[in-house]
Coordinates of C-alpha atoms and ligand atoms in Angstrom, one line a residue:
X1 CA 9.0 -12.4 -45.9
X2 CA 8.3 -9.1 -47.2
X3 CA 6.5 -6.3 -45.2
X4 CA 3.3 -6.7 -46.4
X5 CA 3.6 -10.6 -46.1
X6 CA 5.0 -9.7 -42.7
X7 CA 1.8 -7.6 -41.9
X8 CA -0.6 -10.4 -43.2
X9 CA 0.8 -13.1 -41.5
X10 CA 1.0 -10.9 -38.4
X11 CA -3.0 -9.8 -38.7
X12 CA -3.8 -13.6 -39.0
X13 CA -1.8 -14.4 -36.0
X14 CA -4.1 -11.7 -34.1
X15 CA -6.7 -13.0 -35.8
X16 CA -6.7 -16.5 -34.9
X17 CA -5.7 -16.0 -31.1
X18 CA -8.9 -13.5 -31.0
X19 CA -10.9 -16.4 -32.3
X20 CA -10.0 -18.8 -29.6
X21 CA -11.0 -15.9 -27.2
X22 CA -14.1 -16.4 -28.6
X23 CA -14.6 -19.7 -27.1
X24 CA -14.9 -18.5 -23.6
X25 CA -18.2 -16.7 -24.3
X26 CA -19.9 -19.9 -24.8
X27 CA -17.9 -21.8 -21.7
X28 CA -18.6 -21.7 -17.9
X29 CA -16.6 -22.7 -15.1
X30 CA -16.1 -26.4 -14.8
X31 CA -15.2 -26.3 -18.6
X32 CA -13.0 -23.1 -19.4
X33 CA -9.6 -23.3 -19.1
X34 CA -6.5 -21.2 -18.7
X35 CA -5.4 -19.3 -21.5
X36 CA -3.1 -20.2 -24.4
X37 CA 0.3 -19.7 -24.0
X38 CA 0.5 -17.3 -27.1
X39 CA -1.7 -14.9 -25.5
X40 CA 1.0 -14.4 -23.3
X41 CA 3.5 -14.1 -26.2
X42 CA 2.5 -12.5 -28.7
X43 CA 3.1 -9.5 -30.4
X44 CA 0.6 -9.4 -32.8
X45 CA -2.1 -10.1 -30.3
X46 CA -0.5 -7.2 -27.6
X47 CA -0.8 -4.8 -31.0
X48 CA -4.6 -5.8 -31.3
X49 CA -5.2 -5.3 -27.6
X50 CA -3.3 -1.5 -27.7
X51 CA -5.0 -0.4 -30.5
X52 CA -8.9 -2.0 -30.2
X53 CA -8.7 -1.5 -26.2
X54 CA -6.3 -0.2 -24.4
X55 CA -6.3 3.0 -26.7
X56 CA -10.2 3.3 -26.9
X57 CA -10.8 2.2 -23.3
X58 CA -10.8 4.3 -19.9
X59 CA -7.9 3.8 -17.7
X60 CA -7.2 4.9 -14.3
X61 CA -4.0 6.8 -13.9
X62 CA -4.2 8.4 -10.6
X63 CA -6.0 9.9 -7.6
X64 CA -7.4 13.9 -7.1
X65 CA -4.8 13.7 -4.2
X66 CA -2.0 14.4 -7.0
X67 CA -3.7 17.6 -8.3
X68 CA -5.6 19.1 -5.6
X69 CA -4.3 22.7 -6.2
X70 CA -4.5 25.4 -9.2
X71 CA -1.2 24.5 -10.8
X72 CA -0.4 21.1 -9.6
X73 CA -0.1 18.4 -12.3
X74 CA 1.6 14.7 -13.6
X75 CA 2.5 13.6 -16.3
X76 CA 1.8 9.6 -17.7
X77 CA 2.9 7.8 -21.3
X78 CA 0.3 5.9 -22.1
X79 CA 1.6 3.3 -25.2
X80 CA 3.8 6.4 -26.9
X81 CA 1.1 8.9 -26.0
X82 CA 2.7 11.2 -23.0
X83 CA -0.4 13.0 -21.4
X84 CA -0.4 15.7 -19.2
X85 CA -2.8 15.7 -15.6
X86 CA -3.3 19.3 -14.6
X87 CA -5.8 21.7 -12.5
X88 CA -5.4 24.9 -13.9
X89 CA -5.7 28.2 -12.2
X90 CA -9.7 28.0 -11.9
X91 CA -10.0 24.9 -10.3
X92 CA -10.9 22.8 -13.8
X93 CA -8.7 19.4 -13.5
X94 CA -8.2 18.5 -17.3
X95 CA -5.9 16.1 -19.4
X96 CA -3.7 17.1 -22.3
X97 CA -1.2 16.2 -24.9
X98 CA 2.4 17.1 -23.4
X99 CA 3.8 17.0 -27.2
X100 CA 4.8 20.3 -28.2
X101 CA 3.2 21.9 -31.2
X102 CA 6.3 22.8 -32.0
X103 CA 8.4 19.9 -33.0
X104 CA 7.7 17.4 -30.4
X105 CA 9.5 17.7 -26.9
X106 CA 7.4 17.1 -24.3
X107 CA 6.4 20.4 -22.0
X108 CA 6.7 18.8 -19.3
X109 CA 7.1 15.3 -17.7
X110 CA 7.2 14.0 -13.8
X111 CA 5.3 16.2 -11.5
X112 CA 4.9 19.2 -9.5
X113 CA 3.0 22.2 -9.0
X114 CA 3.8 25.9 -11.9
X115 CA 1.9 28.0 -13.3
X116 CA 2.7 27.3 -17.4
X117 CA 4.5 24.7 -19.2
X118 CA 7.4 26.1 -20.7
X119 CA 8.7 23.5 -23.7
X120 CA 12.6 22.7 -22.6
X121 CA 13.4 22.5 -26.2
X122 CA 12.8 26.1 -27.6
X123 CA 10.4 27.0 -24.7
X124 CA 7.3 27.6 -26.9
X125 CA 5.0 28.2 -23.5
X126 CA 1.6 27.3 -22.7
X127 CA -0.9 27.9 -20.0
X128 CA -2.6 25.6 -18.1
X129 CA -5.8 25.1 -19.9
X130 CA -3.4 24.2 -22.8
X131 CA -3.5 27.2 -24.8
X132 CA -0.1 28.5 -26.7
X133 CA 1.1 31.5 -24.7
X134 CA 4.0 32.8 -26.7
X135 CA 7.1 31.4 -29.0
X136 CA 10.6 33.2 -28.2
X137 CA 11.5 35.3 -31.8
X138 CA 8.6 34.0 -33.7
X139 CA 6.1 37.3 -33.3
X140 CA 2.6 37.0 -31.5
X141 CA 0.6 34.2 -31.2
X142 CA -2.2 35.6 -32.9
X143 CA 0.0 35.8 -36.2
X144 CA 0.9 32.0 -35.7
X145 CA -2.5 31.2 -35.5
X146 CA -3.1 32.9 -39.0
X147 CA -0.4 30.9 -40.5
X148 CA -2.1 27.9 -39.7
X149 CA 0.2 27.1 -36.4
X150 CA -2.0 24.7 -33.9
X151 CA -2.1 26.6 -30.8
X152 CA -3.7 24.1 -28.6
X153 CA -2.2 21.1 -26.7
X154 CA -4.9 18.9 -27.6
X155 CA -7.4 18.0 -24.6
X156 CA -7.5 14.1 -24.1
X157 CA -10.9 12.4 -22.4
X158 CA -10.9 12.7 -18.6
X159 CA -13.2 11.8 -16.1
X160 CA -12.8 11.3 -12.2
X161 CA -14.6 8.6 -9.9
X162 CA -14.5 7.7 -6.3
X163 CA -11.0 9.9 -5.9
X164 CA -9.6 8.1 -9.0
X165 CA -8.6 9.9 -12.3
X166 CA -9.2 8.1 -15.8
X167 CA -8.0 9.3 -19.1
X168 CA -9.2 8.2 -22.7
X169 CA -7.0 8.3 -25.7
X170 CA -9.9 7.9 -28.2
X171 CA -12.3 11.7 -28.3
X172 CA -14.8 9.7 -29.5
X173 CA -15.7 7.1 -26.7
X174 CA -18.5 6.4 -24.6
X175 CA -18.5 8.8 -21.2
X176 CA -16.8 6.4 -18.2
X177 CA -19.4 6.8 -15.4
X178 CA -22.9 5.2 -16.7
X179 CA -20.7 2.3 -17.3
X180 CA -19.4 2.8 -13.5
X181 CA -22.9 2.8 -12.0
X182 CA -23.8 0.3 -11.6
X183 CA -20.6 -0.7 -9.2
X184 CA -21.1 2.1 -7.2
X185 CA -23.5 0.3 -4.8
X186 CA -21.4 -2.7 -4.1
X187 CA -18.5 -0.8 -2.4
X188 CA -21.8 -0.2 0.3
X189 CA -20.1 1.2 3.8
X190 CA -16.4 2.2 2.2
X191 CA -15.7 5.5 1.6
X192 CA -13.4 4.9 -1.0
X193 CA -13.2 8.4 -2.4
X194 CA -11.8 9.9 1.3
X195 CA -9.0 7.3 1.1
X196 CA -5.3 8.5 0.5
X197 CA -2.2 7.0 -1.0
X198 CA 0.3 6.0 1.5
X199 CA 2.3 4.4 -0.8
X200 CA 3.1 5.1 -4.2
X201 CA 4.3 2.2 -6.9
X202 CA 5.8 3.1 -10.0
X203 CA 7.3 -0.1 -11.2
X204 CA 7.8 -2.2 -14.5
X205 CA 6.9 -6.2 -13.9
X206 CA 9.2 -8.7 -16.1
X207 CA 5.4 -10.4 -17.4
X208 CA 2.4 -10.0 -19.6
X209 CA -0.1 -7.4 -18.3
X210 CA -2.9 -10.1 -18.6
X211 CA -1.5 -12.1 -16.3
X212 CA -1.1 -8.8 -13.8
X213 CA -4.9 -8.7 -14.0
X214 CA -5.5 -12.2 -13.7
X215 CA -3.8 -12.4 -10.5
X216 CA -5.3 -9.5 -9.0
X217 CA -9.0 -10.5 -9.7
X218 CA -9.2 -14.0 -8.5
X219 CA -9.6 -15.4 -5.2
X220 CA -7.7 -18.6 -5.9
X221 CA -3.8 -18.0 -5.5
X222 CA -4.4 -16.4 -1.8
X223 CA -3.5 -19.2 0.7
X224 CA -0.5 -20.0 -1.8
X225 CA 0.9 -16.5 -2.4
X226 CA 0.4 -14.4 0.5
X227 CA 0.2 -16.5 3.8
X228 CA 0.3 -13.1 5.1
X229 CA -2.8 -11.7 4.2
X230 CA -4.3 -15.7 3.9
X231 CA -4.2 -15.4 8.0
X232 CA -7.0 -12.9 8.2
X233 CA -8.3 -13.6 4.4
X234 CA -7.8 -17.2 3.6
X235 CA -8.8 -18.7 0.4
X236 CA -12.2 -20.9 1.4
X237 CA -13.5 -17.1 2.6
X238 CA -13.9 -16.4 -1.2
X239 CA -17.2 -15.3 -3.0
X240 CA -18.3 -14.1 -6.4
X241 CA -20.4 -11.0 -6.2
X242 CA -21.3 -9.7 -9.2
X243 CA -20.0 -8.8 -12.8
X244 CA -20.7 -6.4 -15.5
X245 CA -19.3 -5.8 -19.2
X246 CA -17.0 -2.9 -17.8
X247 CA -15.8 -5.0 -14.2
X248 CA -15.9 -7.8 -11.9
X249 CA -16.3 -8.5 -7.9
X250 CA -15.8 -11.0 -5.5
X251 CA -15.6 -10.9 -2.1
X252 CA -12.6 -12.0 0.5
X253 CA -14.2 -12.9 3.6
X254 CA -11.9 -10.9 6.9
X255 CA -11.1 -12.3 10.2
X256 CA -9.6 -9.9 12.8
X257 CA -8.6 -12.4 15.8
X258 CA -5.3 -12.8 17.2
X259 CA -2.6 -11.0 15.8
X260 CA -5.1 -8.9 13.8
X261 CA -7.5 -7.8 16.2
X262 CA -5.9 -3.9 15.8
X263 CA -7.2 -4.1 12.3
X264 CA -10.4 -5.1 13.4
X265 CA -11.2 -1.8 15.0
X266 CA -11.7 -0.9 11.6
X267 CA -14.7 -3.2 10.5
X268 CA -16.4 -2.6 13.9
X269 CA -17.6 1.1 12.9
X270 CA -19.5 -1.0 9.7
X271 CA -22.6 -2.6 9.8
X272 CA -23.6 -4.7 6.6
X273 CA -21.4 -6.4 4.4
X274 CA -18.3 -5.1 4.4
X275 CA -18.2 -5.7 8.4
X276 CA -17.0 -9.0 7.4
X277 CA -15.9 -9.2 4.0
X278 CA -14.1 -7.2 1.9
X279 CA -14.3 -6.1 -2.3
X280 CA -12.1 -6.8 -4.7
X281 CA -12.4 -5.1 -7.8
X282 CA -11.2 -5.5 -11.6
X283 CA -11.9 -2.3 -13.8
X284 CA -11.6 -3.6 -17.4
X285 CA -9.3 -3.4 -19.5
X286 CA -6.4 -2.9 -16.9
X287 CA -7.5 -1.8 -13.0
X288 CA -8.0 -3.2 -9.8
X289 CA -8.9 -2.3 -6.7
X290 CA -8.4 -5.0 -3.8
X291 CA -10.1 -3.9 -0.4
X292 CA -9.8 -4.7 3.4
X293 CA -11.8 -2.8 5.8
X294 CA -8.8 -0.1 6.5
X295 CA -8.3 0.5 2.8
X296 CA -6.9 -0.9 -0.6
X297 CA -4.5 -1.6 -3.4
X298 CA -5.1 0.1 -6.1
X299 CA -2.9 -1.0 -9.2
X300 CA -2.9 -0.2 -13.3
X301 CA -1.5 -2.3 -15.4
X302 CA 0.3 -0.6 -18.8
X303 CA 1.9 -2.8 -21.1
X304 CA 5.3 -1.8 -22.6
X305 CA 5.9 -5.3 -24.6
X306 CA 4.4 -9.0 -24.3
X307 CA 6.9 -9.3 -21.4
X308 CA 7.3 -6.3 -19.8
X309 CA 4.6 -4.1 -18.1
X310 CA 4.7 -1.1 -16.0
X311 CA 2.7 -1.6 -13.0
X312 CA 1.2 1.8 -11.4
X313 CA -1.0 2.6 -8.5
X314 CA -0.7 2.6 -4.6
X315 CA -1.7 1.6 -1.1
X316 CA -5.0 3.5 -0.3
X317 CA -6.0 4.0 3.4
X318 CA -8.9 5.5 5.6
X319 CA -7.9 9.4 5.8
X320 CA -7.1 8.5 9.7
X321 CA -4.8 5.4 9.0
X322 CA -3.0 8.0 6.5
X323 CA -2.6 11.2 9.4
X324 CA -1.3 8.0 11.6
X325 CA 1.0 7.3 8.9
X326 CA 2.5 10.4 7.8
X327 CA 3.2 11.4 11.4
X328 CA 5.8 8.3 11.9
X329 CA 8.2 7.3 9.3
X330 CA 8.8 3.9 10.9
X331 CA 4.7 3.3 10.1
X332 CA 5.2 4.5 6.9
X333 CA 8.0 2.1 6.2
X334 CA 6.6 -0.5 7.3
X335 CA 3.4 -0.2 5.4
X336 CA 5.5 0.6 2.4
X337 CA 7.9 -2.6 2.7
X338 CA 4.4 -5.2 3.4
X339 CA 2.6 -4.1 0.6
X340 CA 5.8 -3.9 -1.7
X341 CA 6.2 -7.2 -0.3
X342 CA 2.6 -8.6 -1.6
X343 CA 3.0 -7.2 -4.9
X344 CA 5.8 -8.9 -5.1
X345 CA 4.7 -12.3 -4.3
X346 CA 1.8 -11.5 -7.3
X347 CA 4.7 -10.5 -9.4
X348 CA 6.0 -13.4 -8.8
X349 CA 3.2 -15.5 -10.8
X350 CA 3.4 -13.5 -14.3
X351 CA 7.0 -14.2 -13.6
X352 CA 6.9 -17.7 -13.6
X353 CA 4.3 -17.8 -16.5
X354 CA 6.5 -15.8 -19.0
X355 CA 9.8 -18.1 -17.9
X356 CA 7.7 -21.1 -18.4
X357 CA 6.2 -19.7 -21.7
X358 CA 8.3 -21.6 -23.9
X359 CA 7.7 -25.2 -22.7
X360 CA 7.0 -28.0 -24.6
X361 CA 4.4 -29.4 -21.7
X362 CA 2.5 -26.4 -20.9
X363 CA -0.9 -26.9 -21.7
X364 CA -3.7 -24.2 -20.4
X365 CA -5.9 -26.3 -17.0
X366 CA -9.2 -26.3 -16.0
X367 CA -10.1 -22.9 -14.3
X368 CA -11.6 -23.0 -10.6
X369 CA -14.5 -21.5 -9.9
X370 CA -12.7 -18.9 -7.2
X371 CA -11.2 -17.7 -10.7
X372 CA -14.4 -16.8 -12.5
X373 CA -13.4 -13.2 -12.3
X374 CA -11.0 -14.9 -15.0
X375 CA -13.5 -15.8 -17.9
X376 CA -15.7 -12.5 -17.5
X377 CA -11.8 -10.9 -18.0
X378 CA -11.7 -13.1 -21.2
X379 CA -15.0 -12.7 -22.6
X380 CA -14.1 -9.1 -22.4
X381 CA -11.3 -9.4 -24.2
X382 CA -12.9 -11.3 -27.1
X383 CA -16.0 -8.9 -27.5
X384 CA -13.2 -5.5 -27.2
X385 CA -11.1 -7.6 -30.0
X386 CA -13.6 -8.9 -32.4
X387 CA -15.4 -5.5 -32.3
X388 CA -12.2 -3.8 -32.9
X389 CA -11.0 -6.1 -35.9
X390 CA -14.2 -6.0 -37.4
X391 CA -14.4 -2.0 -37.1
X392 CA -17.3 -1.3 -35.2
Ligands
FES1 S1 9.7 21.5 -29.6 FE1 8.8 22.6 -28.0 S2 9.5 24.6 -28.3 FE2 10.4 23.6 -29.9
FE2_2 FE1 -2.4 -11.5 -5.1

């Protein structure tokens, strides 16, 4: 097969995979089933999704708590693009480019706190609001800038909600928080923008990123893959709450007796809802944020291939939980090793999916309807997809 063959036969594969997304817009629960297999595997599909999604959608990449002073900053790669986090000296928190105008390094990458970013390679330097500061042996600036030299590290989109930071690759898309609204309301009594990260996770999951987000927004796998959270959130407490085309929300119902009575102390200072339940949120394409009444998980999902995905986010607690915490490393461990330990047993499903992708007797079962989250995730996908391959 030639390349252009190659390229054909690859578009149709996306193509025809989108079109059987399509079929979930017309099914409910009690009729929609699991997905395909080959939305699992395939390259051509993962190609569609990076370029008519995950590169024109919002996606959350961190807290305020990494940049709360002038000069602090982090850096992310986002599918090839690394990007740049920063509050510069006046307070303003923006996203960049980290490629050098020069030929390419990245300025920067990890984290930290400076005052410019200083190219490794030939150490063209650039201030924190992105702007070219000088180039060693190459005159002023201002005569580069007549010779056509870009002298900018180009801005990306960035926009901040409830202590999260989102970035979007595409300059041209729709601002994040109308489309946030009308969430806002159903996190009710949690404060979720005065929670801190306990626990950072940085790590890359042997699976699709679909199936990361399918295990994270449905209500269904709880009693089988975390009997440890099951005891005070079991299955049967599940409820669906409400959806829109940007997320999705059900409820875990919470039941501090026994061993779990300290955590109750938590849900006794609320009132309404969440005294007794507790959100958990998907953030199309790739977010989720799954609550109790003492904090949450928050975890980003960035594919590197069809099997490989590098899994970001943390463990969020109530600012008191987190003084409690950082006081006494044994806590801290502890909290870090049992919520390593959950996202590990969720891991464990896109795992097993991807090893069993290749069998001749998988064949995609009927959904439940404590995984409805599932087919609004789906009918996402196929509207994102068929507007993307048909260029609108
Ligand atoms: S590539 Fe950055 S200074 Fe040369
Ligand atoms: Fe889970």
């Amino acid at each position: 097969m030639n390349e252009i063959d190659g390229q054909n036969s690859s578009h149709e594969e996306a193509r025809w995979l989108i079109s059987r997304l399509g079929a979930y817009l017309e099914q409910d629960i009690g009729e929609a089933r699991a997905l395909p297999m080959e939305m699992y595997t395939s390259k051509a599909l993962l190609e569609a999704e990076r370029e008519h999604i995950l590169k024109r959608e919002w996606l959350c990449i961190g807290r305020l708590e990494q940049v709360e002073n002038p000069g602090d900053y982090f850096t992310v790669e986002l599918f090839g693009e690394p990007v740049v986090i920063v509050r510069d000296q006046e307070g303003v928190l923006r996203a960049m480019s980290a490629v050098c105008r020069h030929r390419y390094y990245s300025v920067v990458e990890g984290s930290g706190n400076t005052t410019a970013f200083k190219c490794p390679y030939h150490q063209w330097t650039y201030g924190l609001d992105g702007s070219l500061r000088g180039a060693p042996y190459m005159g002023s600036v201002e005569s580069l800038r007549s010779k056509g030299q870009s002298d900018r590290l180009p801005e990306v989109r960035l926009e901040t909600w409830l202590g999260f930071i989102f970035v979007n690759l595409d300059p041209g898309a729709a601002p994040l928080l109308p489309r946030l609204a009308d969430a806002e309301p159903h996190w009710h009594e949690l404060d979720v923008e005065s929670w801190r990260v306990s626990n950072w996770f940085d790590d890359i999951w042997p699976g699709n990123w679909k199936s990361a987000m399918e295990t994270a927004i449905e209500g269904y796998h709880l009693n089988g893959l975390h009997p440890d959270i099951a005891a005070f959130m079991p299955t049967k407490s599940y409820s669906f709450e409400a959806t829109s085309d940007q997320w999705t929300l059900f409820r875990m119902g919470t039941v501090f007796e026994g061993e779990f009575a300290e955590q109750g102390v938590y849900a006794e200072g609320l009132t309404g809802i969440d005294r007794t339940t507790a959100p958990q949120f998907g953030f199309f394409p790739n977010c989720t944020v799954s609550c109790t009444q003492a904090g949450g998980t928050w975890l980003t999902f960035l594919p590197l291939d069809v099997d490989r995905t590098r899994v970001i986010g943390g463990a969020l607690v109530l600012p008191e939980i987190y003084e409690a915490v950082e006081a006494d490393e044994a806590v801290r461990e502890a909290l870090a090793a049992y919520t390593n330990k959950i996202n590990g047993e969720d891991a464990s499903a896109m795992v097993a999916l991807q090893r069993n992708a290749g069998s001749a007797y998988a064949e995609p079962g009927l959904l439940c309807e404590m995984e409805r989250c599932l087919l609004y995730f789906y009918r996402y996908l196929a509207q994102q997809l068929e507007r993307g391959i048909n260029g609108s």
